[in-house]
Structures are given as C-alpha cells and as structure tokens.
JSON list of C-alpha atoms in Angstrom, two decimals:
[
{"chain": "T", "resi": 1, "resn": "MET", "atom": "CA", "xyz": [-15.42, -13.06, -5.33]},
{"chain": "T", "resi": 2, "resn": "LEU", "atom": "CA", "xyz": [-15.53, -9.07, -4.67]},
{"chain": "T", "resi": 3, "resn": "SER", "atom": "CA", "xyz": [-18.70, -7.41, -5.90]},
{"chain": "T", "resi": 4, "resn": "SER", "atom": "CA", "xyz": [-18.80, -3.49, -5.63]},
{"chain": "T", "resi": 5, "resn": "SER", "atom": "CA", "xyz": [-22.82, -3.89, -5.58]},
{"chain": "T", "resi": 6, "resn": "MET", "atom": "CA", "xyz": [-22.32, -5.47, -2.34]},
{"chain": "T", "resi": 7, "resn": "SER", "atom": "CA", "xyz": [-19.53, -2.97, -0.66]},
{"chain": "T", "resi": 8, "resn": "LYS", "atom": "CA", "xyz": [-17.74, -0.08, -1.82]},
{"chain": "T", "resi": 9, "resn": "ILE", "atom": "CA", "xyz": [-14.19, -0.93, -2.74]},
{"chain": "T", "resi": 10, "resn": "SER", "atom": "CA", "xyz": [-11.17, 1.69, -2.49]},
{"chain": "T", "resi": 11, "resn": "ILE", "atom": "CA", "xyz": [-7.66, 1.00, -3.82]},
{"chain": "T", "resi": 12, "resn": "ILE", "atom": "CA", "xyz": [-4.88, 2.78, -1.74]},
{"chain": "T", "resi": 13, "resn": "ALA", "atom": "CA", "xyz": [-1.46, 3.53, -3.23]},
{"chain": "T", "resi": 14, "resn": "VAL", "atom": "CA", "xyz": [1.34, 5.60, -2.54]},
{"chain": "T", "resi": 15, "resn": "VAL", "atom": "CA", "xyz": [3.81, 6.99, -5.32]},
{"chain": "T", "resi": 16, "resn": "MET", "atom": "CA", "xyz": [7.33, 9.12, -4.84]},
{"chain": "T", "resi": 17, "resn": "ASN", "atom": "CA", "xyz": [8.89, 9.87, -8.20]},
{"chain": "T", "resi": 18, "resn": "ARG", "atom": "CA", "xyz": [7.80, 6.82, -9.96]},
{"chain": "T", "resi": 19, "resn": "ASN", "atom": "CA", "xyz": [5.44, 9.18, -12.39]},
{"chain": "T", "resi": 20, "resn": "ALA", "atom": "CA", "xyz": [5.88, 6.99, -15.50]},
{"chain": "T", "resi": 21, "resn": "ARG", "atom": "CA", "xyz": [5.11, 3.80, -13.68]},
{"chain": "T", "resi": 22, "resn": "ILE", "atom": "CA", "xyz": [2.27, 5.40, -11.51]},
{"chain": "T", "resi": 23, "resn": "GLU", "atom": "CA", "xyz": [0.58, 6.94, -14.69]},
{"chain": "T", "resi": 24, "resn": "TYR", "atom": "CA", "xyz": [0.36, 3.79, -16.34]},
{"chain": "T", "resi": 25, "resn": "ALA", "atom": "CA", "xyz": [-0.76, 1.45, -13.20]},
{"chain": "T", "resi": 26, "resn": "VAL", "atom": "CA", "xyz": [-3.58, 3.95, -12.71]},
{"chain": "T", "resi": 27, "resn": "GLY", "atom": "CA", "xyz": [-4.95, 3.63, -16.16]},
{"chain": "T", "resi": 28, "resn": "THR", "atom": "CA", "xyz": [-5.32, 0.07, -15.47]},
{"chain": "T", "resi": 29, "resn": "TRP", "atom": "CA", "xyz": [-6.97, 0.87, -12.10]},
{"chain": "T", "resi": 30, "resn": "LEU", "atom": "CA", "xyz": [-9.33, 2.90, -13.46]},
{"chain": "T", "resi": 31, "resn": "ALA", "atom": "CA", "xyz": [-10.44, 0.41, -16.25]},
{"chain": "T", "resi": 32, "resn": "SER", "atom": "CA", "xyz": [-11.58, -1.86, -13.70]},
{"chain": "T", "resi": 33, "resn": "ARG", "atom": "CA", "xyz": [-14.69, -1.78, -11.23]},
{"chain": "T", "resi": 34, "resn": "VAL", "atom": "CA", "xyz": [-13.25, -0.17, -8.26]},
{"chain": "T", "resi": 35, "resn": "ASP", "atom": "CA", "xyz": [-15.30, 2.31, -6.63]},
{"chain": "T", "resi": 36, "resn": "GLU", "atom": "CA", "xyz": [-12.55, 4.51, -5.64]},
{"chain": "T", "resi": 37, "resn": "ILE", "atom": "CA", "xyz": [-8.70, 5.35, -5.86]},
{"chain": "T", "resi": 38, "resn": "VAL", "atom": "CA", "xyz": [-6.98, 7.14, -3.11]},
{"chain": "T", "resi": 39, "resn": "LEU", "atom": "CA", "xyz": [-3.46, 7.97, -3.96]},
{"chain": "T", "resi": 40, "resn": "VAL", "atom": "CA", "xyz": [-0.79, 9.81, -1.97]},
{"chain": "T", "resi": 41, "resn": "ASP", "atom": "CA", "xyz": [1.58, 11.75, -3.58]},
{"chain": "T", "resi": 42, "resn": "TRP", "atom": "CA", "xyz": [4.76, 11.42, -1.21]},
{"chain": "T", "resi": 43, "resn": "SER", "atom": "CA", "xyz": [6.40, 14.97, -2.17]},
{"chain": "T", "resi": 44, "resn": "SER", "atom": "CA", "xyz": [7.52, 13.81, -5.73]},
{"chain": "T", "resi": 45, "resn": "SER", "atom": "CA", "xyz": [9.74, 16.48, -7.32]},
{"chain": "T", "resi": 46, "resn": "ALA", "atom": "CA", "xyz": [6.92, 16.86, -10.17]},
{"chain": "T", "resi": 47, "resn": "PRO", "atom": "CA", "xyz": [3.53, 15.47, -9.76]},
{"chain": "T", "resi": 48, "resn": "PRO", "atom": "CA", "xyz": [2.35, 12.59, -11.82]},
{"chain": "T", "resi": 49, "resn": "SER", "atom": "CA", "xyz": [0.08, 13.48, -14.74]},
{"chain": "T", "resi": 50, "resn": "LEU", "atom": "CA", "xyz": [-2.90, 11.60, -13.88]},
{"chain": "T", "resi": 51, "resn": "PRO", "atom": "CA", "xyz": [-6.45, 12.00, -15.72]},
{"chain": "T", "resi": 52, "resn": "LYS", "atom": "CA", "xyz": [-9.13, 13.88, -13.95]},
{"chain": "T", "resi": 53, "resn": "ASN", "atom": "CA", "xyz": [-11.60, 11.29, -13.00]},
{"chain": "T", "resi": 54, "resn": "SER", "atom": "CA", "xyz": [-14.24, 11.40, -10.09]},
{"chain": "T", "resi": 55, "resn": "ARG", "atom": "CA", "xyz": [-13.04, 8.12, -8.93]},
{"chain": "T", "resi": 56, "resn": "LEU", "atom": "CA", "xyz": [-9.38, 9.14, -8.16]},
{"chain": "T", "resi": 57, "resn": "LYS", "atom": "CA", "xyz": [-8.40, 11.14, -5.33]},
{"chain": "T", "resi": 58, "resn": "VAL", "atom": "CA", "xyz": [-4.72, 12.36, -5.33]},
{"chain": "T", "resi": 59, "resn": "LEU", "atom": "CA", "xyz": [-3.50, 13.49, -1.69]},
{"chain": "T", "resi": 60, "resn": "ARG", "atom": "CA", "xyz": [-0.29, 15.50, -1.89]},
{"chain": "T", "resi": 61, "resn": "VAL", "atom": "CA", "xyz": [2.24, 15.50, 1.18]},
{"chain": "T", "resi": 62, "resn": "ASP", "atom": "CA", "xyz": [4.79, 18.21, 0.96]},
{"chain": "T", "resi": 63, "resn": "GLY", "atom": "CA", "xyz": [8.05, 18.76, 2.87]},
{"chain": "T", "resi": 64, "resn": "GLU", "atom": "CA", "xyz": [9.08, 15.00, 2.97]},
{"chain": "T", "resi": 65, "resn": "SER", "atom": "CA", "xyz": [12.79, 14.09, 1.47]},
{"chain": "T", "resi": 66, "resn": "GLU", "atom": "CA", "xyz": [12.71, 10.43, 2.53]},
{"chain": "T", "resi": 67, "resn": "PHE", "atom": "CA", "xyz": [10.07, 7.74, 1.27]},
{"chain": "T", "resi": 68, "resn": "ILE", "atom": "CA", "xyz": [8.06, 6.69, 4.79]},
{"chain": "T", "resi": 69, "resn": "LEU", "atom": "CA", "xyz": [5.77, 4.09, 3.50]},
{"chain": "T", "resi": 70, "resn": "THR", "atom": "CA", "xyz": [3.83, 3.07, 6.16]},
{"chain": "T", "resi": 71, "resn": "GLN", "atom": "CA", "xyz": [2.73, 6.84, 7.20]},
{"chain": "T", "resi": 72, "resn": "ALA", "atom": "CA", "xyz": [1.58, 7.37, 3.61]},
{"chain": "T", "resi": 73, "resn": "LEU", "atom": "CA", "xyz": [-0.58, 4.31, 3.36]},
{"chain": "T", "resi": 74, "resn": "ASN", "atom": "CA", "xyz": [-2.54, 4.82, 6.57]},
{"chain": "T", "resi": 75, "resn": "LEU", "atom": "CA", "xyz": [-2.89, 8.52, 5.46]},
{"chain": "T", "resi": 76, "resn": "ALA", "atom": "CA", "xyz": [-4.32, 7.05, 2.39]},
{"chain": "T", "resi": 77, "resn": "ALA", "atom": "CA", "xyz": [-6.63, 4.51, 4.59]},
{"chain": "T", "resi": 78, "resn": "ASP", "atom": "CA", "xyz": [-7.87, 7.55, 6.42]},
{"chain": "T", "resi": 79, "resn": "HIS", "atom": "CA", "xyz": [-9.38, 9.05, 3.42]},
{"chain": "T", "resi": 80, "resn": "ALA", "atom": "CA", "xyz": [-10.76, 5.94, 1.63]},
{"chain": "T", "resi": 81, "resn": "THR", "atom": "CA", "xyz": [-14.35, 5.51, 2.15]},
{"chain": "T", "resi": 82, "resn": "GLY", "atom": "CA", "xyz": [-14.65, 2.17, 0.97]},
{"chain": "T", "resi": 83, "resn": "GLU", "atom": "CA", "xyz": [-15.57, -1.05, 3.13]},
{"chain": "T", "resi": 84, "resn": "ILE", "atom": "CA", "xyz": [-13.06, -3.01, 1.56]},
{"chain": "T", "resi": 85, "resn": "LEU", "atom": "CA", "xyz": [-9.43, -1.55, 0.87]},
{"chain": "T", "resi": 86, "resn": "ILE", "atom": "CA", "xyz": [-7.01, -3.01, -1.63]},
{"chain": "T", "resi": 87, "resn": "LYS", "atom": "CA", "xyz": [-3.49, -2.06, -1.39]},
{"chain": "T", "resi": 88, "resn": "LEU", "atom": "CA", "xyz": [-1.54, -1.74, -4.34]},
{"chain": "T", "resi": 89, "resn": "ASP", "atom": "CA", "xyz": [1.98, -0.78, -4.90]},
{"chain": "T", "resi": 90, "resn": "ALA", "atom": "CA", "xyz": [2.41, 2.00, -7.64]},
{"chain": "T", "resi": 91, "resn": "ASP", "atom": "CA", "xyz": [3.81, -0.26, -10.28]},
{"chain": "T", "resi": 92, "resn": "TYR", "atom": "CA", "xyz": [0.95, -2.91, -9.82]},
{"chain": "T", "resi": 93, "resn": "CYS", "atom": "CA", "xyz": [-1.07, -3.48, -12.88]},
{"chain": "T", "resi": 94, "resn": "VAL", "atom": "CA", "xyz": [-4.55, -4.89, -12.78]},
{"chain": "T", "resi": 95, "resn": "GLU", "atom": "CA", "xyz": [-6.67, -6.70, -15.38]},
{"chain": "T", "resi": 96, "resn": "THR", "atom": "CA", "xyz": [-10.25, -5.28, -15.80]},
{"chain": "T", "resi": 97, "resn": "ASP", "atom": "CA", "xyz": [-12.12, -8.39, -14.26]},
{"chain": "T", "resi": 98, "resn": "PHE", "atom": "CA", "xyz": [-9.20, -8.68, -11.30]},
{"chain": "T", "resi": 99, "resn": "LEU", "atom": "CA", "xyz": [-12.13, -8.09, -8.78]},
{"chain": "T", "resi": 100, "resn": "ASP", "atom": "CA", "xyz": [-13.85, -11.45, -10.10]},
{"chain": "T", "resi": 101, "resn": "ARG", "atom": "CA", "xyz": [-11.01, -13.29, -9.09]},
{"chain": "T", "resi": 102, "resn": "ILE", "atom": "CA", "xyz": [-10.21, -12.21, -5.40]},
{"chain": "T", "resi": 103, "resn": "PRO", "atom": "CA", "xyz": [-11.93, -14.87, -2.87]},
{"chain": "T", "resi": 104, "resn": "LEU", "atom": "CA", "xyz": [-12.61, -12.30, 0.05]},
{"chain": "T", "resi": 105, "resn": "ARG", "atom": "CA", "xyz": [-15.09, -13.24, 2.44]},
{"chain": "T", "resi": 106, "resn": "ASP", "atom": "CA", "xyz": [-15.80, -12.84, 6.26]},
{"chain": "T", "resi": 107, "resn": "GLY", "atom": "CA", "xyz": [-13.01, -13.73, 8.43]},
{"chain": "T", "resi": 108, "resn": "VAL", "atom": "CA", "xyz": [-10.12, -13.64, 5.91]},
{"chain": "T", "resi": 109, "resn": "PHE", "atom": "CA", "xyz": [-7.68, -11.17, 4.50]},
{"chain": "T", "resi": 110, "resn": "CYS", "atom": "CA", "xyz": [-5.89, -11.72, 1.13]},
{"chain": "T", "resi": 111, "resn": "ARG", "atom": "CA", "xyz": [-2.04, -10.98, 0.55]},
{"chain": "T", "resi": 112, "resn": "GLY", "atom": "CA", "xyz": [0.13, -11.14, -2.32]},
{"chain": "T", "resi": 113, "resn": "CYS", "atom": "CA", "xyz": [2.61, -14.30, -2.00]},
{"chain": "T", "resi": 114, "resn": "ASN", "atom": "CA", "xyz": [6.08, -15.03, -3.81]},
{"chain": "T", "resi": 115, "resn": "LYS", "atom": "CA", "xyz": [5.70, -18.67, -3.78]},
{"chain": "T", "resi": 116, "resn": "GLY", "atom": "CA", "xyz": [7.30, -20.48, -6.49]},
{"chain": "T", "resi": 117, "resn": "MET", "atom": "CA", "xyz": [9.36, -17.55, -7.63]},
{"chain": "T", "resi": 118, "resn": "ASP", "atom": "CA", "xyz": [13.16, -17.23, -7.83]},
{"chain": "T", "resi": 119, "resn": "PRO", "atom": "CA", "xyz": [14.65, -14.83, -5.14]},
{"chain": "T", "resi": 120, "resn": "ASP", "atom": "CA", "xyz": [15.88, -12.67, -7.80]},
{"chain": "T", "resi": 121, "resn": "GLU", "atom": "CA", "xyz": [12.48, -12.18, -9.51]},
{"chain": "T", "resi": 122, "resn": "ASN", "atom": "CA", "xyz": [11.75, -8.99, -7.79]},
{"chain": "T", "resi": 123, "resn": "ALA", "atom": "CA", "xyz": [10.08, -7.82, -10.98]},
{"chain": "T", "resi": 124, "resn": "ARG", "atom": "CA", "xyz": [7.34, -10.17, -10.28]},
{"chain": "T", "resi": 125, "resn": "SER", "atom": "CA", "xyz": [6.90, -9.77, -6.67]},
{"chain": "T", "resi": 126, "resn": "LEU", "atom": "CA", "xyz": [3.25, -9.13, -5.37]},
{"chain": "T", "resi": 127, "resn": "ASN", "atom": "CA", "xyz": [4.03, -9.43, -1.44]},
{"chain": "T", "resi": 128, "resn": "GLY", "atom": "CA", "xyz": [2.51, -5.85, -1.08]},
{"chain": "T", "resi": 129, "resn": "LEU", "atom": "CA", "xyz": [-0.67, -6.73, -2.27]},
{"chain": "T", "resi": 130, "resn": "LEU", "atom": "CA", "xyz": [-3.36, -6.53, 0.60]},
{"chain": "T", "resi": 131, "resn": "VAL", "atom": "CA", "xyz": [-7.20, -6.97, 0.37]},
{"chain": "T", "resi": 132, "resn": "VAL", "atom": "CA", "xyz": [-9.13, -6.43, 3.75]},
{"chain": "T", "resi": 133, "resn": "SER", "atom": "CA", "xyz": [-12.14, -5.03, 5.28]},
{"chain": "T", "resi": 134, "resn": "ARG", "atom": "CA", "xyz": [-11.54, -1.37, 6.06]},
{"chain": "T", "resi": 135, "resn": "GLU", "atom": "CA", "xyz": [-12.68, -2.21, 9.71]},
{"chain": "T", "resi": 136, "resn": "SER", "atom": "CA", "xyz": [-10.30, -5.02, 10.15]},
{"chain": "T", "resi": 137, "resn": "PHE", "atom": "CA", "xyz": [-7.39, -2.81, 8.89]},
{"chain": "T", "resi": 138, "resn": "LEU", "atom": "CA", "xyz": [-8.46, 0.18, 11.35]},
{"chain": "T", "resi": 139, "resn": "SER", "atom": "CA", "xyz": [-8.73, -2.27, 14.24]},
{"chain": "T", "resi": 140, "resn": "VAL", "atom": "CA", "xyz": [-5.18, -3.42, 14.18]},
{"chain": "T", "resi": 141, "resn": "GLY", "atom": "CA", "xyz": [-4.07, 0.24, 13.77]},
{"chain": "T", "resi": 142, "resn": "GLY", "atom": "CA", "xyz": [-3.12, 0.00, 9.91]},
{"chain": "T", "resi": 143, "resn": "TYR", "atom": "CA", "xyz": [0.61, 0.08, 9.06]},
{"chain": "T", "resi": 144, "resn": "LYS", "atom": "CA", "xyz": [3.38, 0.28, 11.99]},
{"chain": "T", "resi": 145, "resn": "GLU", "atom": "CA", "xyz": [4.51, 3.70, 11.45]},
{"chain": "T", "resi": 146, "resn": "GLY", "atom": "CA", "xyz": [7.91, 3.18, 13.14]},
{"chain": "T", "resi": 147, "resn": "ILE", "atom": "CA", "xyz": [8.93, 1.08, 10.28]},
{"chain": "T", "resi": 148, "resn": "VAL", "atom": "CA", "xyz": [10.37, 3.24, 7.73]},
{"chain": "T", "resi": 149, "resn": "GLY", "atom": "CA", "xyz": [11.96, 2.67, 3.96]},
{"chain": "T", "resi": 150, "resn": "CYS", "atom": "CA", "xyz": [11.50, -0.75, 2.68]},
{"chain": "T", "resi": 151, "resn": "GLY", "atom": "CA", "xyz": [10.91, -4.02, 4.22]},
{"chain": "T", "resi": 152, "resn": "TRP", "atom": "CA", "xyz": [8.80, -5.90, 6.83]},
{"chain": "T", "resi": 153, "resn": "ASP", "atom": "CA", "xyz": [5.95, -3.13, 6.70]},
{"chain": "T", "resi": 154, "resn": "ASP", "atom": "CA", "xyz": [3.67, -5.49, 5.02]},
{"chain": "T", "resi": 155, "resn": "ASP", "atom": "CA", "xyz": [4.31, -8.91, 7.01]},
{"chain": "T", "resi": 156, "resn": "ASP", "atom": "CA", "xyz": [4.03, -7.02, 10.26]},
{"chain": "T", "resi": 157, "resn": "LEU", "atom": "CA", "xyz": [0.74, -6.06, 9.51]},
{"chain": "T", "resi": 158, "resn": "TYR", "atom": "CA", "xyz": [-0.20, -9.43, 7.70]},
{"chain": "T", "resi": 159, "resn": "ALA", "atom": "CA", "xyz": [0.98, -10.94, 11.42]},
{"chain": "T", "resi": 160, "resn": "ARG", "atom": "CA", "xyz": [-1.22, -8.64, 13.39]},
{"chain": "T", "resi": 161, "resn": "LEU", "atom": "CA", "xyz": [-4.23, -9.42, 11.16]},
{"chain": "T", "resi": 162, "resn": "SER", "atom": "CA", "xyz": [-3.90, -13.14, 11.73]},
{"chain": "T", "resi": 163, "resn": "ARG", "atom": "CA", "xyz": [-3.46, -12.74, 15.42]},
{"chain": "T", "resi": 164, "resn": "ALA", "atom": "CA", "xyz": [-6.47, -10.75, 15.41]},
{"chain": "T", "resi": 165, "resn": "GLY", "atom": "CA", "xyz": [-8.36, -13.84, 14.24]},
{"chain": "T", "resi": 166, "resn": "LEU", "atom": "CA", "xyz": [-8.04, -13.50, 10.23]},
{"chain": "T", "resi": 167, "resn": "SER", "atom": "CA", "xyz": [-7.18, -16.36, 8.21]},
{"chain": "T", "resi": 168, "resn": "PRO", "atom": "CA", "xyz": [-4.78, -15.31, 4.93]},
{"chain": "T", "resi": 169, "resn": "ILE", "atom": "CA", "xyz": [-5.31, -16.24, 1.73]},
{"chain": "T", "resi": 170, "resn": "LYS", "atom": "CA", "xyz": [-2.25, -16.30, -0.49]},
{"chain": "T", "resi": 171, "resn": "LEU", "atom": "CA", "xyz": [-2.78, -14.53, -3.83]},
{"chain": "T", "resi": 172, "resn": "GLY", "atom": "CA", "xyz": [-0.33, -14.72, -7.03]},
{"chain": "T", "resi": 173, "resn": "GLU", "atom": "CA", "xyz": [-0.71, -13.37, -10.56]},
{"chain": "T", "resi": 174, "resn": "GLU", "atom": "CA", "xyz": [-3.50, -15.57, -11.31]},
{"chain": "T", "resi": 175, "resn": "VAL", "atom": "CA", "xyz": [-5.79, -12.76, -9.85]},
{"chain": "T", "resi": 176, "resn": "GLY", "atom": "CA", "xyz": [-5.03, -10.63, -12.86]},
{"chain": "T", "resi": 177, "resn": "ILE", "atom": "CA", "xyz": [-2.40, -8.51, -10.90]},
{"chain": "T", "resi": 178, "resn": "SER", "atom": "CA", "xyz": [1.03, -8.17, -12.36]},
{"chain": "T", "resi": 179, "resn": "HIS", "atom": "CA", "xyz": [4.25, -6.17, -11.25]},
{"chain": "T", "resi": 180, "resn": "LEU", "atom": "CA", "xyz": [6.00, -3.91, -13.90]},
{"chain": "T", "resi": 181, "resn": "PRO", "atom": "CA", "xyz": [9.70, -4.98, -14.10]},
{"chain": "T", "resi": 182, "resn": "HIS", "atom": "CA", "xyz": [12.29, -2.92, -12.68]},
{"chain": "T", "resi": 183, "resn": "PRO", "atom": "CA", "xyz": [15.67, -2.86, -11.34]},
{"chain": "T", "resi": 184, "resn": "ARG", "atom": "CA", "xyz": [16.34, -3.47, -7.63]},
{"chain": "T", "resi": 185, "resn": "SER", "atom": "CA", "xyz": [17.98, -0.10, -7.09]},
{"chain": "T", "resi": 186, "resn": "LEU", "atom": "CA", "xyz": [14.69, 1.38, -7.99]},
{"chain": "T", "resi": 187, "resn": "ARG", "atom": "CA", "xyz": [13.03, -0.46, -4.99]},
{"chain": "T", "resi": 188, "resn": "THR", "atom": "CA", "xyz": [15.08, 1.52, -2.47]},
{"chain": "T", "resi": 189, "resn": "ALA", "atom": "CA", "xyz": [15.35, 4.98, -4.09]},
{"chain": "T", "resi": 190, "resn": "ASN", "atom": "CA", "xyz": [14.19, 7.71, -1.60]},
{"chain": "T", "resi": 191, "resn": "MET", "atom": "CA", "xyz": [14.52, 5.51, 1.39]},
{"chain": "T", "resi": 192, "resn": "PRO", "atom": "CA", "xyz": [15.99, 6.81, 4.26]},
{"chain": "T", "resi": 193, "resn": "ASN", "atom": "CA", "xyz": [18.66, 4.49, 4.74]},
{"chain": "T", "resi": 194, "resn": "GLY", "atom": "CA", "xyz": [21.50, 4.12, 2.13]},
{"chain": "T", "resi": 195, "resn": "ASN", "atom": "CA", "xyz": [22.37, 0.62, 3.69]},
{"chain": "T", "resi": 196, "resn": "TYR", "atom": "CA", "xyz": [19.81, -1.73, 2.35]},
{"chain": "T", "resi": 197, "resn": "LYS", "atom": "CA", "xyz": [20.70, -4.80, 4.84]},
{"chain": "T", "resi": 198, "resn": "ALA", "atom": "CA", "xyz": [20.76, -2.49, 7.94]},
{"chain": "T", "resi": 199, "resn": "MET", "atom": "CA", "xyz": [17.60, -1.10, 6.86]},
{"chain": "T", "resi": 200, "resn": "ARG", "atom": "CA", "xyz": [15.78, -4.47, 6.83]},
{"chain": "T", "resi": 201, "resn": "LYS", "atom": "CA", "xyz": [17.14, -5.72, 10.06]},
{"chain": "T", "resi": 202, "resn": "ARG", "atom": "CA", "xyz": [15.80, -2.85, 11.70]},
{"chain": "T", "resi": 203, "resn": "ASN", "atom": "CA", "xyz": [12.73, -3.03, 10.10]},
{"chain": "T", "resi": 204, "resn": "ARG", "atom": "CA", "xyz": [12.52, -6.81, 11.16]},
{"chain": "T", "resi": 205, "resn": "GLU", "atom": "CA", "xyz": [13.55, -5.83, 14.81]},
{"chain": "T", "resi": 206, "resn": "LEU", "atom": "CA", "xyz": [10.79, -3.11, 14.79]},
{"chain": "T", "resi": 207, "resn": "ALA", "atom": "CA", "xyz": [8.16, -5.69, 13.16]},
{"chain": "T", "resi": 208, "resn": "GLY", "atom": "CA", "xyz": [8.83, -8.07, 16.16]},
{"chain": "T", "resi": 209, "resn": "GLY", "atom": "CA", "xyz": [9.14, -5.63, 18.86]},
{"chain": "T", "resi": 210, "resn": "GLU", "atom": "CA", "xyz": [6.43, -3.27, 20.55]},
{"chain": "T", "resi": 211, "resn": "GLN", "atom": "CA", "xyz": [2.56, -4.02, 19.64]},
{"chain": "T", "resi": 212, "resn": "TRP", "atom": "CA", "xyz": [1.33, -1.70, 17.32]},
{"chain": "T", "resi": 213, "resn": "THR", "atom": "CA", "xyz": [-2.67, -1.11, 17.70]},
{"chain": "T", "resi": 214, "resn": "ARG", "atom": "CA", "xyz": [-5.45, 1.12, 16.79]},
{"chain": "T", "resi": 215, "resn": "ASN", "atom": "CA", "xyz": [-4.47, 3.38, 19.77]},
{"chain": "T", "resi": 216, "resn": "SER", "atom": "CA", "xyz": [-0.86, 3.62, 18.91]},
{"chain": "T", "resi": 217, "resn": "LYS", "atom": "CA", "xyz": [0.43, 7.35, 18.46]},
{"chain": "T", "resi": 218, "resn": "ARG", "atom": "CA", "xyz": [0.27, 8.20, 14.83]},
{"chain": "T", "resi": 219, "resn": "THR", "atom": "CA", "xyz": [1.90, 11.15, 12.60]},
{"chain": "T", "resi": 220, "resn": "GLN", "atom": "CA", "xyz": [-0.51, 14.02, 12.63]},
{"chain": "T", "resi": 221, "resn": "TRP", "atom": "CA", "xyz": [-1.00, 16.17, 9.53]},
{"chain": "T", "resi": 222, "resn": "ILE", "atom": "CA", "xyz": [-1.91, 19.79, 8.53]},
{"chain": "T", "resi": 223, "resn": "GLN", "atom": "CA", "xyz": [-4.38, 19.60, 5.85]},
{"chain": "T", "resi": 224, "resn": "LYS", "atom": "CA", "xyz": [-5.51, 22.21, 3.58]},
{"chain": "T", "resi": 225, "resn": "ALA", "atom": "CA", "xyz": [-7.61, 20.89, 0.53]},
{"chain": "T", "resi": 226, "resn": "TRP", "atom": "CA", "xyz": [-6.07, 18.01, -0.43]},
{"chain": "T", "resi": 227, "resn": "LYS", "atom": "CA", "xyz": [-2.33, 19.13, 0.57]},
{"chain": "T", "resi": 228, "resn": "PHE", "atom": "CA", "xyz": [-0.89, 17.70, 3.46]},
{"chain": "T", "resi": 229, "resn": "ARG", "atom": "CA", "xyz": [2.09, 18.59, 5.73]},
{"chain": "T", "resi": 230, "resn": "ARG", "atom": "CA", "xyz": [3.18, 16.90, 8.75]},
{"chain": "T", "resi": 231, "resn": "VAL", "atom": "CA", "xyz": [2.84, 18.37, 12.39]},
{"chain": "T", "resi": 232, "resn": "THR", "atom": "CA", "xyz": [6.40, 19.02, 13.64]}
]
C-alpha cells in the first residue's frame, strides 16, 4: 500500500473546459493524503475556480484550440516532484483513504481496469488510472505525443511499461476511485478530429508503430512563471 511517509506522491491531471468536474474532483484529491497535485489547464476558455493550497500546482497552457492529452500529461509529469505518480482523469474522484488500497510495489505498475463493465458504461470507466514510479514513467518516455485526441494513449503506455519488465496490477472501483458520470459526447469535446472512429483508428496505428522512448523528440515549451506556450 502507498505511504506518503515512504515516498512523495504526486497526482498529475489535465483539464480543458470541464470546470465544474475538475473543481469537484480536486476537492476530493485535496482531502486525501497526496503530497502534491499538478494540474495542467489546457487553454480552458475560462480557468477553473480552484482553492489556493500549497499542495496544488496549476500550469496554464495558452494558445491551444484542440485537446492533446499526451502532451499535457507529459508536461504535468515534468513538473511533478513525487517519486510516485498517480495519473487521474479530470472527472475521477477519490475517497480519503484511497492510497491505503493501492498495492504498488517494486517491479509493478497499477492501471485502471473496466473488466466486468458493460461496453456502454463509459461513466464508470477507470482505464485512465495509472500509478507508477516517476523513474519508470520517465524511463519509457512518458506518453507518446504523436497520439492525439482520445484513445490508445493509455494502452500504448501500459504496453511499453510491460515491455520494460514491469508487471501490471489492474484496479477497479474497490480502491476508492470513481468516475463522475457523463455522456459520451463530452469525451470527444475539444478533440482534434470530429470523426471519433477515425481518430481511434489512427491512434491505434500510432500505438503499434514507431517506438517511443525517453530520447524521442517531445513538445518544447516557453515558460513564464506557471504559464506555458508551445515553441512553434
């Protein structure tokens, strides 16, 4: 089980125009024992209203019209200081003791699992949950930034962590993490391709294509305080 007395634990997450959801979710994250929350606000039209808290770090990315989750999550991980990273979606809520239920140990990573759920139960999906050591995350290059929009970003990373010798432990709602319900249409809002099936097909091909490593070329950012803009 995770113990903040043993390792510093950072939540990393991203939001774009889901303010009510992230405002509610962050409240549950702060009620837990996590040491740090690094949230990337990816050009939301209006920044979310979040509490001032020494454990909450908000990185604002300006100038983006389309949501690119992989790039945003790598930026969050770059600015996290914990030895353990917990990646949560913007609408994942946690119970106060959820860290006590996560069985992370050497040689493994923990990932969300939808086993036993009906395919239409997107509201309960936890596939985006990841718990991994920062060292392991960085060793495989983090998220593959060629994957954009929605789909296969998580599966691609899980496959690379497994090839690196880590064993996956699949987690569900029993660990005290839940997904705020939403319609499927919200999932693809602000995505770069209006054709959901075509976007997922492209991402699947990218996930199985050229390997992504810690030496792969990543997005470069211009930083001023906690505001970021991509280098063009």
